[in-house]
C-alpha atoms as an extended CHARMM CRD file, in Angstrom:
* protein
*
       234  EXT
         1         1  MET       CA              0.0000000000        0.0000000000        0.0000000000  PROA      1               0.0000000000
         2         2  VAL       CA              2.7990000000        2.4490000000        0.9120000000  PROA      2               0.0000000000
         3         3  LEU       CA              4.6680000000        1.7740000000       -2.3440000000  PROA      3               0.0000000000
         4         4  PHE       CA              1.4670000000        2.1340000000       -4.3770000000  PROA      4               0.0000000000
         5         5  LEU       CA              0.5740000000        5.4210000000       -2.6810000000  PROA      5               0.0000000000
         6         6  LYS       CA              4.0340000000        6.8550000000       -3.2940000000  PROA      6               0.0000000000
         7         7  LEU       CA              4.0240000000        5.9060000000       -6.9860000000  PROA      7               0.0000000000
         8         8  PHE       CA              0.4210000000        7.0260000000       -7.4500000000  PROA      8               0.0000000000
         9         9  LEU       CA              1.1210000000       10.3650000000       -5.7820000000  PROA      9               0.0000000000
        10        10  ALA       CA              4.1760000000       10.8180000000       -8.0110000000  PROA      10              0.0000000000
        11        11  HSD       CA              1.9520000000       10.0600000000      -11.0150000000  PROA      11              0.0000000000
        12        12  LEU       CA             -0.6710000000       12.6390000000      -10.0060000000  PROA      12              0.0000000000
        13        13  LEU       CA              1.9650000000       15.3200000000       -9.5280000000  PROA      13              0.0000000000
        14        14  GLY       CA              3.7710000000       14.4690000000      -12.7640000000  PROA      14              0.0000000000
        15        15  ASP       CA              0.7040000000       14.1670000000      -14.9900000000  PROA      15              0.0000000000
        16        16  PHE       CA             -1.3930000000       17.0230000000      -13.6250000000  PROA      16              0.0000000000
        17        17  THR       CA              0.4590000000       19.4000000000      -11.3190000000  PROA      17              0.0000000000
        18        18  PHE       CA              3.7730000000       19.6340000000      -13.2000000000  PROA      18              0.0000000000
        19        19  GLN       CA              2.3040000000       19.4760000000      -16.7140000000  PROA      19              0.0000000000
        20        20  SER       CA              0.7740000000       22.6730000000      -18.0630000000  PROA      20              0.0000000000
        21        21  LYS       CA             -1.7750000000       23.0620000000      -20.8410000000  PROA      21              0.0000000000
        22        22  LYS       CA              0.9950000000       24.4660000000      -23.0540000000  PROA      22              0.0000000000
        23        23  TRP       CA              2.9650000000       21.2450000000      -22.6580000000  PROA      23              0.0000000000
        24        24  VAL       CA             -0.0770000000       19.1560000000      -23.5540000000  PROA      24              0.0000000000
        25        25  ALA       CA             -0.8210000000       21.3070000000      -26.6220000000  PROA      25              0.0000000000
        26        26  GLU       CA              2.7930000000       21.1320000000      -27.8000000000  PROA      26              0.0000000000
        27        27  LYS       CA              2.8820000000       17.3500000000      -27.4290000000  PROA      27              0.0000000000
        28        28  GLU       CA             -0.3620000000       16.9850000000      -29.3580000000  PROA      28              0.0000000000
        29        29  ASN       CA              0.9440000000       19.1930000000      -32.1810000000  PROA      29              0.0000000000
        30        30  GLN       CA              4.4970000000       17.8350000000      -32.4560000000  PROA      30              0.0000000000
        31        31  LYS       CA              3.8240000000       14.3270000000      -31.1360000000  PROA      31              0.0000000000
        32        32  LEU       CA              7.0780000000       12.3110000000      -30.8860000000  PROA      32              0.0000000000
        33        33  LYS       CA              9.1210000000       15.3300000000      -31.9930000000  PROA      33              0.0000000000
        34        34  SER       CA              8.0690000000       17.3150000000      -28.9390000000  PROA      34              0.0000000000
        35        35  PRO       CA             10.8480000000       17.7570000000      -26.3190000000  PROA      35              0.0000000000
        36        36  LYS       CA              8.1120000000       18.1040000000      -23.7000000000  PROA      36              0.0000000000
        37        37  LEU       CA              7.1960000000       14.4270000000      -24.1550000000  PROA      37              0.0000000000
        38        38  TYR       CA             10.6830000000       13.3430000000      -23.0980000000  PROA      38              0.0000000000
        39        39  LEU       CA             10.9130000000       15.9380000000      -20.3360000000  PROA      39              0.0000000000
        40        40  HSD       CA              7.5200000000       14.8350000000      -19.0340000000  PROA      40              0.0000000000
        41        41  SER       CA              8.6990000000       11.2130000000      -18.8100000000  PROA      41              0.0000000000
        42        42  LEU       CA             11.8990000000       12.3160000000      -17.0680000000  PROA      42              0.0000000000
        43        43  ILE       CA              9.8560000000       14.2330000000      -14.4800000000  PROA      43              0.0000000000
        44        44  HSD       CA              7.9550000000       11.0320000000      -13.6790000000  PROA      44              0.0000000000
        45        45  VAL       CA             11.2520000000        9.1920000000      -13.1750000000  PROA      45              0.0000000000
        46        46  LEU       CA             12.5940000000       11.8940000000      -10.8570000000  PROA      46              0.0000000000
        47        47  LEU       CA              9.3600000000       12.1120000000       -8.8520000000  PROA      47              0.0000000000
        48        48  SER       CA              9.2810000000        8.3340000000       -8.4290000000  PROA      48              0.0000000000
        49        49  TYR       CA             12.8880000000        8.3590000000       -7.2080000000  PROA      49              0.0000000000
        50        50  LEU       CA             12.0630000000       11.2030000000       -4.8290000000  PROA      50              0.0000000000
        51        51  PHE       CA              9.0870000000        9.4560000000       -3.2520000000  PROA      51              0.0000000000
        52        52  ILE       CA             10.6700000000        5.9970000000       -3.0320000000  PROA      52              0.0000000000
        53        53  TRP       CA             13.9870000000        7.4080000000       -1.8390000000  PROA      53              0.0000000000
        54        54  ASP       CA             15.8930000000        4.1250000000       -2.0600000000  PROA      54              0.0000000000
        55        55  LEU       CA             18.7010000000        3.5520000000       -4.5860000000  PROA      55              0.0000000000
        56        56  GLN       CA             18.2440000000       -0.2120000000       -4.2410000000  PROA      56              0.0000000000
        57        57  LEU       CA             14.9310000000        0.2510000000       -6.0450000000  PROA      57              0.0000000000
        58        58  TRP       CA             16.4530000000        2.1880000000       -8.9660000000  PROA      58              0.0000000000
        59        59  TYR       CA             14.6950000000       -0.0490000000      -11.4820000000  PROA      59              0.0000000000
        60        60  ILE       CA             11.1660000000        0.9270000000      -10.3890000000  PROA      60              0.0000000000
        61        61  PRO       CA             11.3370000000        4.6370000000      -11.4030000000  PROA      61              0.0000000000
        62        62  LEU       CA             13.0900000000        3.5390000000      -14.6020000000  PROA      62              0.0000000000
        63        63  ILE       CA             10.2240000000        1.1680000000      -15.4410000000  PROA      63              0.0000000000
        64        64  ILE       CA              7.7380000000        3.9380000000      -14.6100000000  PROA      64              0.0000000000
        65        65  GLY       CA              9.5260000000        6.3750000000      -16.9500000000  PROA      65              0.0000000000
        66        66  ILE       CA              9.8350000000        3.9460000000      -19.8740000000  PROA      66              0.0000000000
        67        67  THR       CA              6.2470000000        2.6830000000      -19.6830000000  PROA      67              0.0000000000
        68        68  HSD       CA              4.9270000000        6.2180000000      -19.2000000000  PROA      68              0.0000000000
        69        69  PHE       CA              6.7440000000        7.3540000000      -22.3330000000  PROA      69              0.0000000000
        70        70  CYS       CA              5.4570000000        4.3890000000      -24.3680000000  PROA      70              0.0000000000
        71        71  ILE       CA              1.8480000000        4.8770000000      -23.2290000000  PROA      71              0.0000000000
        72        72  ASP       CA              1.9250000000        8.6420000000      -23.8440000000  PROA      72              0.0000000000
        73        73  ALA       CA              3.6070000000        8.1910000000      -27.2360000000  PROA      73              0.0000000000
        74        74  ALA       CA              0.9830000000        5.6630000000      -28.3290000000  PROA      74              0.0000000000
        75        75  LYS       CA             -1.7600000000        8.0090000000      -27.1530000000  PROA      75              0.0000000000
        76        76  LEU       CA             -0.3330000000       10.9190000000      -29.1660000000  PROA      76              0.0000000000
        77        77  ILE       CA             -0.0230000000        8.7910000000      -32.3120000000  PROA      77              0.0000000000
        78        78  LEU       CA             -3.5520000000        7.3800000000      -32.0830000000  PROA      78              0.0000000000
        79        79  GLN       CA             -5.3010000000       10.5070000000      -30.7810000000  PROA      79              0.0000000000
        80        80  THR       CA             -7.9080000000       12.3240000000      -32.8540000000  PROA      80              0.0000000000
        81        81  LYS       CA            -10.6250000000       14.8240000000      -31.9750000000  PROA      81              0.0000000000
        82        82  GLU       CA            -13.1700000000       12.0210000000      -31.8840000000  PROA      82              0.0000000000
        83        83  ASN       CA            -11.3090000000        9.6610000000      -29.5460000000  PROA      83              0.0000000000
        84        84  ARG       CA             -9.4270000000       12.1900000000      -27.4160000000  PROA      84              0.0000000000
        85        85  ARG       CA            -11.8020000000       11.8170000000      -24.4680000000  PROA      85              0.0000000000
        86        86  LEU       CA            -11.7000000000        8.0080000000      -24.5710000000  PROA      86              0.0000000000
        87        87  LEU       CA             -7.9190000000        7.8820000000      -24.8680000000  PROA      87              0.0000000000
        88        88  PHE       CA             -7.5610000000       10.1360000000      -21.8170000000  PROA      88              0.0000000000
        89        89  PHE       CA             -9.2450000000        7.5120000000      -19.6150000000  PROA      89              0.0000000000
        90        90  ILE       CA             -7.4050000000        4.6040000000      -21.2770000000  PROA      90              0.0000000000
        91        91  ASP       CA             -4.1000000000        6.4390000000      -20.8120000000  PROA      91              0.0000000000
        92        92  GLN       CA             -4.7020000000        7.0160000000      -17.0960000000  PROA      92              0.0000000000
        93        93  LEU       CA             -5.9480000000        3.4590000000      -16.5910000000  PROA      93              0.0000000000
        94        94  LEU       CA             -2.8150000000        2.0010000000      -18.2060000000  PROA      94              0.0000000000
        95        95  HSD       CA             -0.5340000000        4.1290000000      -16.0120000000  PROA      95              0.0000000000
        96        96  ILE       CA             -2.3390000000        2.9170000000      -12.8900000000  PROA      96              0.0000000000
        97        97  ILE       CA             -2.2020000000       -0.7130000000      -14.0970000000  PROA      97              0.0000000000
        98        98  VAL       CA              1.5800000000       -0.4000000000      -14.5020000000  PROA      98              0.0000000000
        99        99  ILE       CA              1.8790000000        0.8890000000      -10.9200000000  PROA      99              0.0000000000
       100       100  VAL       CA             -0.3010000000       -1.9660000000       -9.6160000000  PROA      100             0.0000000000
       101       101  ILE       CA              1.7550000000       -4.5770000000      -11.5030000000  PROA      101             0.0000000000
       102       102  ILE       CA              4.9830000000       -3.1450000000      -10.0850000000  PROA      102             0.0000000000
       103       103  CYS       CA              3.5650000000       -3.3360000000       -6.5570000000  PROA      103             0.0000000000
       104       104  ILE       CA              2.4260000000       -6.9520000000       -7.1030000000  PROA      104             0.0000000000
       105       105  ILE       CA              5.6920000000       -8.1640000000       -8.6210000000  PROA      105             0.0000000000
       106       106  CYS       CA              7.8900000000       -6.4850000000       -6.0080000000  PROA      106             0.0000000000
       107       107  SER       CA              7.2130000000       -8.6450000000       -2.9570000000  PROA      107             0.0000000000
       108       108  PRO       CA              7.6070000000       -7.1560000000        0.5500000000  PROA      108             0.0000000000
       109       109  SER       CA             10.7430000000       -9.2470000000        1.1300000000  PROA      109             0.0000000000
       110       110  GLU       CA             12.4660000000       -7.6050000000       -1.8170000000  PROA      110             0.0000000000
       111       111  ILE       CA             11.5320000000       -4.0570000000       -0.8860000000  PROA      111             0.0000000000
       112       112  ILE       CA             13.0230000000       -2.0110000000        1.9080000000  PROA      112             0.0000000000
       113       113  ILE       CA             11.4500000000        1.4420000000        1.7090000000  PROA      113             0.0000000000
       114       114  THR       CA             12.5170000000        4.2840000000        3.9680000000  PROA      114             0.0000000000
       115       115  ASP       CA              9.1860000000        5.4650000000        5.3590000000  PROA      115             0.0000000000
       116       116  ILE       CA              9.8770000000        9.1420000000        5.9130000000  PROA      116             0.0000000000
       117       117  ILE       CA              6.1580000000        9.5940000000        5.4430000000  PROA      117             0.0000000000
       118       118  ASN       CA              3.7890000000        7.0740000000        6.9900000000  PROA      118             0.0000000000
       119       119  GLN       CA              0.7760000000        5.5100000000        5.2790000000  PROA      119             0.0000000000
       120       120  LYS       CA             -1.7770000000        7.7890000000        6.9230000000  PROA      120             0.0000000000
       121       121  THR       CA             -0.0020000000       10.9350000000        5.7520000000  PROA      121             0.0000000000
       122       122  LEU       CA              0.4030000000        9.4850000000        2.2680000000  PROA      122             0.0000000000
       123       123  LEU       CA             -3.3020000000        8.6430000000        2.0530000000  PROA      123             0.0000000000
       124       124  ILE       CA             -4.3810000000       12.1270000000        3.0680000000  PROA      124             0.0000000000
       125       125  GLY       CA             -1.7690000000       13.7810000000        0.8370000000  PROA      125             0.0000000000
       126       126  THR       CA             -2.7870000000       11.6790000000       -2.1620000000  PROA      126             0.0000000000
       127       127  GLY       CA             -6.4480000000       12.5290000000       -1.5660000000  PROA      127             0.0000000000
       128       128  ILE       CA             -5.7110000000       16.2530000000       -1.4120000000  PROA      128             0.0000000000
       129       129  ILE       CA             -3.6160000000       16.1900000000       -4.5930000000  PROA      129             0.0000000000
       130       130  PHE       CA             -6.2040000000       14.1130000000       -6.4780000000  PROA      130             0.0000000000
       131       131  LEU       CA             -9.0960000000       16.4000000000       -5.5330000000  PROA      131             0.0000000000
       132       132  THR       CA             -7.3690000000       19.4890000000       -6.9440000000  PROA      132             0.0000000000
       133       133  GLN       CA             -6.0140000000       19.5930000000      -10.5100000000  PROA      133             0.0000000000
       134       134  PRO       CA             -6.4850000000       15.8730000000      -11.4210000000  PROA      134             0.0000000000
       135       135  ALA       CA            -10.1560000000       15.8740000000      -10.4180000000  PROA      135             0.0000000000
       136       136  SER       CA            -10.7420000000       19.1450000000      -12.3060000000  PROA      136             0.0000000000
       137       137  ILE       CA             -9.2780000000       17.6870000000      -15.4900000000  PROA      137             0.0000000000
       138       138  LEU       CA            -11.2330000000       14.4540000000      -14.9880000000  PROA      138             0.0000000000
       139       139  ILE       CA            -14.5440000000       16.3170000000      -14.5870000000  PROA      139             0.0000000000
       140       140  LYS       CA            -13.7840000000       18.6130000000      -17.5220000000  PROA      140             0.0000000000
       141       141  THR       CA            -13.0130000000       15.6030000000      -19.7100000000  PROA      141             0.0000000000
       142       142  ILE       CA            -16.1990000000       13.7750000000      -18.6920000000  PROA      142             0.0000000000
       143       143  ILE       CA            -18.5030000000       16.7390000000      -19.4540000000  PROA      143             0.0000000000
       144       144  SER       CA            -16.5540000000       17.8830000000      -22.5170000000  PROA      144             0.0000000000
       145       145  ILE       CA            -19.2000000000       16.3070000000      -24.7760000000  PROA      145             0.0000000000
       146       146  TYR       CA            -21.6130000000       19.0290000000      -23.6270000000  PROA      146             0.0000000000
       147       147  THR       CA            -21.1330000000       22.5960000000      -24.8910000000  PROA      147             0.0000000000
       148       148  PRO       CA            -24.0180000000       24.7860000000      -23.6960000000  PROA      148             0.0000000000
       149       149  LYS       CA            -24.3130000000       28.1730000000      -25.3700000000  PROA      149             0.0000000000
       150       150  THR       CA            -25.6910000000       30.9440000000      -23.2280000000  PROA      150             0.0000000000
       151       151  GLU       CA            -25.5170000000       34.6740000000      -22.7220000000  PROA      151             0.0000000000
       152       152  MET       CA            -23.6670000000       34.0540000000      -19.4540000000  PROA      152             0.0000000000
       153       153  ASP       CA            -20.5360000000       33.2710000000      -21.4600000000  PROA      153             0.0000000000
       154       154  LYS       CA            -20.3800000000       36.9110000000      -22.5670000000  PROA      154             0.0000000000
       155       155  GLY       CA            -20.3710000000       38.3080000000      -19.0690000000  PROA      155             0.0000000000
       156       156  ASP       CA            -17.3410000000       39.1590000000      -16.9930000000  PROA      156             0.0000000000
       157       157  SER       CA            -15.8770000000       36.3580000000      -14.9400000000  PROA      157             0.0000000000
       158       158  LEU       CA            -12.6720000000       35.7590000000      -13.0140000000  PROA      158             0.0000000000
       159       159  GLU       CA            -10.1550000000       33.6810000000      -14.9430000000  PROA      159             0.0000000000
       160       160  ASN       CA            -10.3280000000       29.9850000000      -13.9790000000  PROA      160             0.0000000000
       161       161  ALA       CA            -12.7480000000       30.8800000000      -11.1530000000  PROA      161             0.0000000000
       162       162  GLY       CA            -14.8950000000       27.7910000000      -11.7430000000  PROA      162             0.0000000000
       163       163  LYS       CA            -11.8890000000       25.4890000000      -11.5440000000  PROA      163             0.0000000000
       164       164  TYR       CA            -10.6730000000       26.9250000000       -8.2440000000  PROA      164             0.0000000000
       165       165  ILE       CA            -14.1840000000       26.9550000000       -6.7640000000  PROA      165             0.0000000000
       166       166  GLY       CA            -14.4580000000       23.2640000000       -7.6280000000  PROA      166             0.0000000000
       167       167  MET       CA            -11.0980000000       22.5220000000       -6.0010000000  PROA      167             0.0000000000
       168       168  LEU       CA            -12.0510000000       24.3560000000       -2.8300000000  PROA      168             0.0000000000
       169       169  GLU       CA            -15.4460000000       22.6770000000       -2.5330000000  PROA      169             0.0000000000
       170       170  ARG       CA            -13.9060000000       19.2080000000       -2.9770000000  PROA      170             0.0000000000
       171       171  LEU       CA            -11.2340000000       19.9300000000       -0.3720000000  PROA      171             0.0000000000
       172       172  LEU       CA            -13.9170000000       21.1690000000        2.0280000000  PROA      172             0.0000000000
       173       173  VAL       CA            -15.9810000000       18.0080000000        1.4520000000  PROA      173             0.0000000000
       174       174  PHE       CA            -12.8060000000       15.9820000000        2.0500000000  PROA      174             0.0000000000
       175       175  THR       CA            -12.1630000000       17.8080000000        5.3270000000  PROA      175             0.0000000000
       176       176  PHE       CA            -15.7650000000       17.5080000000        6.5230000000  PROA      176             0.0000000000
       177       177  ILE       CA            -15.9180000000       13.7490000000        5.8910000000  PROA      177             0.0000000000
       178       178  LEU       CA            -12.5180000000       13.0080000000        7.4150000000  PROA      178             0.0000000000
       179       179  THR       CA            -13.5470000000       14.9070000000       10.5490000000  PROA      179             0.0000000000
       180       180  ASN       CA            -16.9520000000       13.1410000000       10.5090000000  PROA      180             0.0000000000
       181       181  HSD       CA            -18.9760000000       16.3360000000        9.9500000000  PROA      181             0.0000000000
       182       182  TRP       CA            -21.3700000000       15.2590000000        7.2070000000  PROA      182             0.0000000000
       183       183  GLU       CA            -23.6620000000       18.1810000000        7.9850000000  PROA      183             0.0000000000
       184       184  GLY       CA            -20.9540000000       20.4240000000        6.5330000000  PROA      184             0.0000000000
       185       185  VAL       CA            -21.2880000000       18.6580000000        3.1610000000  PROA      185             0.0000000000
       186       186  GLY       CA            -25.0350000000       19.3230000000        3.1330000000  PROA      186             0.0000000000
       187       187  PHE       CA            -24.5010000000       22.9550000000        4.0610000000  PROA      187             0.0000000000
       188       188  LEU       CA            -21.9180000000       23.3270000000        1.2780000000  PROA      188             0.0000000000
       189       189  ILE       CA            -24.2710000000       21.8770000000       -1.3420000000  PROA      189             0.0000000000
       190       190  ALA       CA            -27.1140000000       24.1390000000       -0.1500000000  PROA      190             0.0000000000
       191       191  ALA       CA            -24.8890000000       27.2260000000       -0.1700000000  PROA      191             0.0000000000
       192       192  LYS       CA            -23.6540000000       26.5540000000       -3.7080000000  PROA      192             0.0000000000
       193       193  SER       CA            -27.2160000000       25.9390000000       -4.9060000000  PROA      193             0.0000000000
       194       194  ILE       CA            -28.3360000000       29.3090000000       -3.5500000000  PROA      194             0.0000000000
       195       195  PHE       CA            -25.4690000000       31.1890000000       -5.2180000000  PROA      195             0.0000000000
       196       196  ARG       CA            -26.0230000000       29.3950000000       -8.5250000000  PROA      196             0.0000000000
       197       197  PHE       CA            -29.8030000000       29.8650000000       -8.5310000000  PROA      197             0.0000000000
       198       198  SER       CA            -29.7100000000       33.5360000000       -9.5360000000  PROA      198             0.0000000000
       199       199  ASP       CA            -27.2260000000       32.8770000000      -12.3610000000  PROA      199             0.0000000000
       200       200  LEU       CA            -29.3100000000       30.0660000000      -13.7800000000  PROA      200             0.0000000000
       201       201  THR       CA            -32.4900000000       32.1560000000      -13.5130000000  PROA      201             0.0000000000
       202       202  GLU       CA            -30.9010000000       34.9890000000      -15.4870000000  PROA      202             0.0000000000
       203       203  ALA       CA            -29.5140000000       32.6520000000      -18.1230000000  PROA      203             0.0000000000
       204       204  LYS       CA            -32.8700000000       30.9720000000      -18.8430000000  PROA      204             0.0000000000
       205       205  ASP       CA            -30.9820000000       28.1170000000      -20.4630000000  PROA      205             0.0000000000
       206       206  ARG       CA            -32.0110000000       24.5730000000      -19.6070000000  PROA      206             0.0000000000
       207       207  LYS       CA            -28.8670000000       23.1000000000      -21.1420000000  PROA      207             0.0000000000
       208       208  LEU       CA            -26.6750000000       25.3400000000      -18.9890000000  PROA      208             0.0000000000
       209       209  THR       CA            -28.6320000000       24.3050000000      -15.8860000000  PROA      209             0.0000000000
       210       210  GLU       CA            -28.1540000000       20.6260000000      -16.6970000000  PROA      210             0.0000000000
       211       211  TYR       CA            -24.4700000000       21.2270000000      -17.5500000000  PROA      211             0.0000000000
       212       212  ILE       CA            -23.7850000000       22.9140000000      -14.2020000000  PROA      212             0.0000000000
       213       213  LEU       CA            -25.8050000000       20.2830000000      -12.3370000000  PROA      213             0.0000000000
       214       214  ILE       CA            -23.8160000000       17.4360000000      -13.9020000000  PROA      214             0.0000000000
       215       215  GLY       CA            -20.5220000000       19.1800000000      -13.1120000000  PROA      215             0.0000000000
       216       216  THR       CA            -21.5640000000       19.9160000000       -9.5320000000  PROA      216             0.0000000000
       217       217  LEU       CA            -22.7860000000       16.3830000000       -8.8420000000  PROA      217             0.0000000000
       218       218  LEU       CA            -19.6310000000       14.9220000000      -10.3760000000  PROA      218             0.0000000000
       219       219  SER       CA            -17.4810000000       17.2210000000       -8.2470000000  PROA      219             0.0000000000
       220       220  PHE       CA            -19.2620000000       16.3590000000       -5.0010000000  PROA      220             0.0000000000
       221       221  GLY       CA            -19.5260000000       12.6890000000       -5.9430000000  PROA      221             0.0000000000
       222       222  ILE       CA            -15.8040000000       12.3380000000       -6.6510000000  PROA      222             0.0000000000
       223       223  ALA       CA            -14.9680000000       14.1740000000       -3.4210000000  PROA      223             0.0000000000
       224       224  ILE       CA            -17.2980000000       11.9910000000       -1.3380000000  PROA      224             0.0000000000
       225       225  ILE       CA            -16.1320000000        8.6870000000       -2.8610000000  PROA      225             0.0000000000
       226       226  THR       CA            -12.4590000000        9.6580000000       -2.4850000000  PROA      226             0.0000000000
       227       227  SER       CA            -13.0140000000       10.7160000000        1.1190000000  PROA      227             0.0000000000
       228       228  LEU       CA            -14.8620000000        7.4790000000        1.9770000000  PROA      228             0.0000000000
       229       229  LEU       CA            -12.1180000000        5.3400000000        0.4330000000  PROA      229             0.0000000000
       230       230  ILE       CA             -9.3880000000        7.1610000000        2.3380000000  PROA      230             0.0000000000
       231       231  THR       CA            -11.4000000000        7.0630000000        5.5700000000  PROA      231             0.0000000000
       232       232  TYR       CA            -11.8150000000        3.3060000000        5.1460000000  PROA      232             0.0000000000
       233       233  TYR       CA             -8.0420000000        2.7430000000        4.9070000000  PROA      233             0.0000000000
       234       234  LEU       CA             -7.0530000000        5.1830000000        7.6740000000  PROA      234             0.0000000000
């Protein structure tokens, strides 16, 4: 579990936190010719080394880097506008499968990991990281098939405000559930509904209402499921 959490946390940081939209766009345009593809794979190797922190396990980060490069390269070659959404989920699933296989093959007797960070801290840290940028990208990818057109799009809005609001609400849900204050989750949902009600009334757009509702339920659902899983293993 500790090894899996460390590698999974390294994956979340490498694929979402330390990879900007510009890097993704450049890789999609230049494909295998993009230097960012190779740099991205190197970052995963370095992060894996950093979290494992054991030179005796040098082969694990190397396997992570090589497989990550191969999976990403295949995704870039096969990706089109039509299958981009599907390949995103396949890509992430394959990366996680690689991590699981590594953890299964490397038996406890062969692994001596310096536990600077214990399992409880790793679980909470992984949950926090996942509920920020990775969850935002996951939700955006899921609802990308919907493109509501409304007059609200023409109004003034803070840049990336929706993304950061989503991150904050998921982190609050995470905190409430871990501290066993489920009433806080209900209050948060009610508060967001009240603030959104006036916007949806002004827009008079049923598609926008459904779009926001799907995004909100996905956001809260992912936060609740993640929190319950982590609470179970704590």
